[in-house]
PDB file of C-alpha atoms in Angstrom:
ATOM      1  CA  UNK A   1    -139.577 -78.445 -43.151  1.00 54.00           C
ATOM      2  CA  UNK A   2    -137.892 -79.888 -46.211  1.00 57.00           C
ATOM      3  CA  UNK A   3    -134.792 -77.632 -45.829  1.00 57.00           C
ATOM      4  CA  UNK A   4    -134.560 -79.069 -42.117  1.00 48.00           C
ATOM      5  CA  UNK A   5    -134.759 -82.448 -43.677  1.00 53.00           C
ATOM      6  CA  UNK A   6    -132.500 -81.622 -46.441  1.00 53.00           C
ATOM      7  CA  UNK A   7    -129.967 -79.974 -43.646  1.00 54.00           C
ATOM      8  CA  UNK A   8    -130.527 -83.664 -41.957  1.00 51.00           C
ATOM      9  CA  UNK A   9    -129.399 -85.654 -44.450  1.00 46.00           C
ATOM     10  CA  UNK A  10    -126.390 -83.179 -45.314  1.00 51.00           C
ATOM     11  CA  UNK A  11    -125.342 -83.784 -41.932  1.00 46.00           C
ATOM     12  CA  UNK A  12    -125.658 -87.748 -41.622  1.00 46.00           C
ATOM     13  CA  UNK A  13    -123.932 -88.006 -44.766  1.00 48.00           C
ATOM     14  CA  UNK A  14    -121.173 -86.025 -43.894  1.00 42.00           C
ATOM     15  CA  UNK A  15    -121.255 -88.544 -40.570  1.00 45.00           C
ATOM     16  CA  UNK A  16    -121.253 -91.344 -42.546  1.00 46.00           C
ATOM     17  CA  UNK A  17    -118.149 -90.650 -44.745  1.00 43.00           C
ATOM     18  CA  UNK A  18    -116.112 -89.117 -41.860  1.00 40.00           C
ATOM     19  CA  UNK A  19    -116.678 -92.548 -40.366  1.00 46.00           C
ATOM     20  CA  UNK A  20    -116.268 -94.437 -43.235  1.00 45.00           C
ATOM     21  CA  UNK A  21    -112.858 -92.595 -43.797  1.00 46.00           C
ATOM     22  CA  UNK A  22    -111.697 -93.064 -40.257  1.00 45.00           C
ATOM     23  CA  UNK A  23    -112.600 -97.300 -40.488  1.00 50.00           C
ATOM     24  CA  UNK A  24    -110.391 -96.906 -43.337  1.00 50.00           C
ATOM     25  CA  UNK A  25    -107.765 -95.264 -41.648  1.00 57.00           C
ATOM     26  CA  UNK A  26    -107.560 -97.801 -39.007  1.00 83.00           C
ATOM     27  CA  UNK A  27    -107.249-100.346 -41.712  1.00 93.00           C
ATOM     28  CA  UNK A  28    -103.813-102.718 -41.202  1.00 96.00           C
ATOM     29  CA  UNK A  29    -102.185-105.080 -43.893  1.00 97.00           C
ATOM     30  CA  UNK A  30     -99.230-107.789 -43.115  1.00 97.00           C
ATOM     31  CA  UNK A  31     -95.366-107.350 -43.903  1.00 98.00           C
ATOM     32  CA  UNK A  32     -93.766-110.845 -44.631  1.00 98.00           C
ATOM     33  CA  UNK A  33     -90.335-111.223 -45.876  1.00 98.00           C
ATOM     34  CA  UNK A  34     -88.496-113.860 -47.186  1.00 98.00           C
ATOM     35  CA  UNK A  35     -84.744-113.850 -47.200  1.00 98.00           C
ATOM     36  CA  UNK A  36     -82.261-115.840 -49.569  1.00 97.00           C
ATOM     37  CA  UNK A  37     -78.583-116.502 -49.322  1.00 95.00           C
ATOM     38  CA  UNK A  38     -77.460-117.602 -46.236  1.00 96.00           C
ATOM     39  CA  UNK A  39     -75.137-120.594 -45.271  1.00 95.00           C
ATOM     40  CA  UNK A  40     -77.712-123.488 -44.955  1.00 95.00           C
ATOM     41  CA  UNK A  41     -79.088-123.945 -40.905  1.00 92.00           C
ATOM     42  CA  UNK A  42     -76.038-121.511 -40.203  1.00 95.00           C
ATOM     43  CA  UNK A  43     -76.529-117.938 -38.097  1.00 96.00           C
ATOM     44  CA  UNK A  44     -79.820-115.827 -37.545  1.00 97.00           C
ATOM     45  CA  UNK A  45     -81.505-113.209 -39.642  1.00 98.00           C
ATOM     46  CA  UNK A  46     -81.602-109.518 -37.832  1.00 98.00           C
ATOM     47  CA  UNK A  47     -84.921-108.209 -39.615  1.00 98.00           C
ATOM     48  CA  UNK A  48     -85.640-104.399 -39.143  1.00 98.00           C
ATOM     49  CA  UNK A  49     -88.932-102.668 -40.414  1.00 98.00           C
ATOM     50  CA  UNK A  50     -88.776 -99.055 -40.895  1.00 98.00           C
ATOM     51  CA  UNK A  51     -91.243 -96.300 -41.334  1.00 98.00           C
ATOM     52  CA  UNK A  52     -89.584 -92.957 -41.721  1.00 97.00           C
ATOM     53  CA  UNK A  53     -86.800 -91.724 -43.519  1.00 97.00           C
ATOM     54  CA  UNK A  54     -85.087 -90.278 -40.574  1.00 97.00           C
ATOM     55  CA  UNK A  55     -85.105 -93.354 -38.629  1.00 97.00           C
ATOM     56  CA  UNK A  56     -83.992 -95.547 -41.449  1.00 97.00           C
ATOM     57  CA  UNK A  57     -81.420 -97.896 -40.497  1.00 95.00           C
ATOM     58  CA  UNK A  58     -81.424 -96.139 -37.250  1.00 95.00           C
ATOM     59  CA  UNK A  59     -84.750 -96.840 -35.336  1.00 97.00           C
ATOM     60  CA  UNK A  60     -86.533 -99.688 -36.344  1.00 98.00           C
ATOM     61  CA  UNK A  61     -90.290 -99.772 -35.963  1.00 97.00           C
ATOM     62  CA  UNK A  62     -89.914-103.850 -35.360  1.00 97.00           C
ATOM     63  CA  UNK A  63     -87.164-105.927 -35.141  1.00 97.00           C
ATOM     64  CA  UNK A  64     -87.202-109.505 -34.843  1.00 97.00           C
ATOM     65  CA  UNK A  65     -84.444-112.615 -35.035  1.00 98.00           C
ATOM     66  CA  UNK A  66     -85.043-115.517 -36.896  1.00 97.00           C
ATOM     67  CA  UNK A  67     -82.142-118.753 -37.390  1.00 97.00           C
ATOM     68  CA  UNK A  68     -81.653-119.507 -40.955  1.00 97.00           C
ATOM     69  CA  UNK A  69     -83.445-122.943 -42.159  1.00 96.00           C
ATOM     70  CA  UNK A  70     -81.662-126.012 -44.088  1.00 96.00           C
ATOM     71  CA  UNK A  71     -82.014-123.976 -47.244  1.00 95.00           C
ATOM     72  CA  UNK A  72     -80.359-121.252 -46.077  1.00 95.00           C
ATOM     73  CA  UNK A  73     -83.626-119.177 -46.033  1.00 96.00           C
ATOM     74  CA  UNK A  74     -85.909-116.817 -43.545  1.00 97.00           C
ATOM     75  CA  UNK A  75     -89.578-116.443 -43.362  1.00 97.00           C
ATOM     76  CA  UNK A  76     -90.811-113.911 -41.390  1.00 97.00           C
ATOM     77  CA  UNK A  77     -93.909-111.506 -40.291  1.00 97.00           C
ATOM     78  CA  UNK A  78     -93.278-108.086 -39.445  1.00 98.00           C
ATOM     79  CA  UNK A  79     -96.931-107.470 -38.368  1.00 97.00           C
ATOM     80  CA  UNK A  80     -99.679-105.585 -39.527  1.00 97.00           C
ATOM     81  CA  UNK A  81     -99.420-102.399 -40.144  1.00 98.00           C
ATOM     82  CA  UNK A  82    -101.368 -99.351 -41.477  1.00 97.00           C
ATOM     83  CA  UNK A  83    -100.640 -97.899 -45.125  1.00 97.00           C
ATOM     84  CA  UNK A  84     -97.672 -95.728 -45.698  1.00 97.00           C
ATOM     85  CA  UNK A  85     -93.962 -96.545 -46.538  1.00 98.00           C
ATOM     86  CA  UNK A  86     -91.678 -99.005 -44.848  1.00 98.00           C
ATOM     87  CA  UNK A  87     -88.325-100.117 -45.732  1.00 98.00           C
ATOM     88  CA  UNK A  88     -87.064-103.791 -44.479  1.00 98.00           C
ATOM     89  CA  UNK A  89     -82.882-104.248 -43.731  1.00 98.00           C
ATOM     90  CA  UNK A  90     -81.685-107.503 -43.282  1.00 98.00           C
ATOM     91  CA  UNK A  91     -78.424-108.388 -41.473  1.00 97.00           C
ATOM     92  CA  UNK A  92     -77.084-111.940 -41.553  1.00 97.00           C
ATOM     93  CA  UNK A  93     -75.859-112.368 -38.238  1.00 97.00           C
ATOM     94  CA  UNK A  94     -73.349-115.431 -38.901  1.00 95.00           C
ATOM     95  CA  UNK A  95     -72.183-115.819 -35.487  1.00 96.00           C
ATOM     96  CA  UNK A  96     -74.749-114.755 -33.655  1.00 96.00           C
ATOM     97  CA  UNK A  97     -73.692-111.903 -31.207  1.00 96.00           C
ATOM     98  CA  UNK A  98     -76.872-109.552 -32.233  1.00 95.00           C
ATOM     99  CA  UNK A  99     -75.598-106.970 -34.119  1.00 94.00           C
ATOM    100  CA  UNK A 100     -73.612-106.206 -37.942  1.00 93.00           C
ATOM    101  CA  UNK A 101     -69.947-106.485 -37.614  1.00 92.00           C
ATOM    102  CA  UNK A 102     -67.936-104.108 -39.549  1.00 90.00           C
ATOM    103  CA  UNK A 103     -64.179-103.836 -40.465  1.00 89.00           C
ATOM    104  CA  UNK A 104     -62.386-100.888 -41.661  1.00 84.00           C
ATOM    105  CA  UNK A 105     -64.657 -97.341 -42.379  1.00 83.00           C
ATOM    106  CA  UNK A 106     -67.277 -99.312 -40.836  1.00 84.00           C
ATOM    107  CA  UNK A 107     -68.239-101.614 -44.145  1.00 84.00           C
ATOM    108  CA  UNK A 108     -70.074-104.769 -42.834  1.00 90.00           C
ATOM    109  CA  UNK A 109     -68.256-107.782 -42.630  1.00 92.00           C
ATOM    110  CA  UNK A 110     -71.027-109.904 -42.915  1.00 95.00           C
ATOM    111  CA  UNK A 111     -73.846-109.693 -45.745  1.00 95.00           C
ATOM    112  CA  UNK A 112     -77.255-107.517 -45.931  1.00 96.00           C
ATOM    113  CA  UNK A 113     -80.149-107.186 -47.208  1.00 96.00           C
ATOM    114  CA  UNK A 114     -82.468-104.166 -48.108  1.00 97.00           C
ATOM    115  CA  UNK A 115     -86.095-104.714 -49.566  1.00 98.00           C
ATOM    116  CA  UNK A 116     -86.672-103.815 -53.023  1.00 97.00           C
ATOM    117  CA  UNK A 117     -82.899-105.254 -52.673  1.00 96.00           C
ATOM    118  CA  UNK A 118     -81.527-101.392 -52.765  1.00 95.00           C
ATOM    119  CA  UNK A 119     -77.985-101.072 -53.106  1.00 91.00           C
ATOM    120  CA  UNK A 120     -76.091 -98.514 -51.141  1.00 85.00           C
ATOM    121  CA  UNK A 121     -73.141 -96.863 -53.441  1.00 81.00           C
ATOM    122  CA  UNK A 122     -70.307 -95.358 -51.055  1.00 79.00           C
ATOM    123  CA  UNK A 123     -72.483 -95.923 -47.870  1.00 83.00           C
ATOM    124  CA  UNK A 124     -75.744 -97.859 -47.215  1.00 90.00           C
ATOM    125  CA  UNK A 125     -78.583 -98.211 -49.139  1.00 93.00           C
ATOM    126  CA  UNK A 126     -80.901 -95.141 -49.464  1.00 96.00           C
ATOM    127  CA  UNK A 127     -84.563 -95.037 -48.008  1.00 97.00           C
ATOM    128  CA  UNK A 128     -86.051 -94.163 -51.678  1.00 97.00           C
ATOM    129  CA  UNK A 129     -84.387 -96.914 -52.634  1.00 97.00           C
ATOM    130  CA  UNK A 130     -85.705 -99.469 -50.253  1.00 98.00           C
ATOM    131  CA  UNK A 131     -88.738 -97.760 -49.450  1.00 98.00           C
ATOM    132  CA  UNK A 132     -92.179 -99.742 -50.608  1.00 98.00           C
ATOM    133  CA  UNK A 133     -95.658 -98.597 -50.119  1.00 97.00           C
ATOM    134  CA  UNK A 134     -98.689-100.206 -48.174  1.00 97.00           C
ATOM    135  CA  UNK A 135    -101.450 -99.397 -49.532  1.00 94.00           C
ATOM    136  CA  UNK A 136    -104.767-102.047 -49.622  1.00 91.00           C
ATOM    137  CA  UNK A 137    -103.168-105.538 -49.462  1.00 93.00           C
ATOM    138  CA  UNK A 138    -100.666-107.325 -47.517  1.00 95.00           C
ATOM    139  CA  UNK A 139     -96.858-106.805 -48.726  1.00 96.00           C
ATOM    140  CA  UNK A 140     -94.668-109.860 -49.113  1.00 97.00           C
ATOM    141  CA  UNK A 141     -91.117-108.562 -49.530  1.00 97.00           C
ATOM    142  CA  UNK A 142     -88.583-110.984 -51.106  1.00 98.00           C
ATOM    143  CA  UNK A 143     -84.650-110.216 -50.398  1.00 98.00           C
ATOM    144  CA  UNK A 144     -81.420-111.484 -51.679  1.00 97.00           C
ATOM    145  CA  UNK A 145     -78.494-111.266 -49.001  1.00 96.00           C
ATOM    146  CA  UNK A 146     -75.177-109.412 -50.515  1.00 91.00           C
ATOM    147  CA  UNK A 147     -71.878-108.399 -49.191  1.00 87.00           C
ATOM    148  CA  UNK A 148     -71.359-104.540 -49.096  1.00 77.00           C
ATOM    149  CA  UNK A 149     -69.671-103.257 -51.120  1.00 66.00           C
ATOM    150  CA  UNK A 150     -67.123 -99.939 -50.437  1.00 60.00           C
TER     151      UNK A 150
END
């Protein structure tokens, strides 16, 4: 009888902490950002979240637009999302057609932003570079705009 009752409690504690671990899992926390350097009330912010290294500046996970305030700033949520890495790019989308403009070799024209404020050298920035980690708490991700540089 007790090793029935022993085998009992084996069992409903190995319940409990697969449970426990899958609430866990299904845990989210918030992405903000917050971008500086724009032209005051001038353009709109193209914010991408990414969450794999092979999509990274490729395939966003969210996007979003947001105009530029009197300050020449951008607030924004990105959602809540489950822990792992993420990587935020930032285009500042001066006149407003919805996508980076680039000159010659494809350098942008206009400036960008990449969190952890990553700099690319000979190409964009790198995703373990801009890469940051979610782990237990919300992430608020503070970027400074910049023009590329070749």
């Amino acid at each position: 009888m007790r090793s029935l009752i022993k085998r009992g409690l084996t069992v409903l504690t190995l319940c409990t902490a697969v449970m426990a671990n899958a609430a866990l899992s299904e845990v989210e926390y918030a992405i903000e950002v917050n971008v500086t350097g724009a032209e005051p009330e001038n353009g709109q912010m193209l914010i991408s979240l990414f969450n794999a290294s092979e999509d990274f500046l490729v395939t966003p996970l969210v996007q979003t637009i947001v105009p530029v305030d009197e300050q020449g700033n951008v607030s924004s949520s990105l959602g809540s999302h489950p822990p792992g890495y993420y990587a935020i790019a930032v285009v500042y989308d001066i006149n407003k057609n919805g996508e980076l403009d680039t000159g010659w070799f494809g350098i942008p024209k206009e400036e960008i932003g990449v969190s952890n404020n990553a700099k690319g050298r000979f190409g964009p920035s790198k995703w373990n570079d801009a890469r940051f980690l979610l782990t237990d708490a919300p992430v608020k991700m503070e970027i400074q705009l910049a023009k590329a540089v070749p």
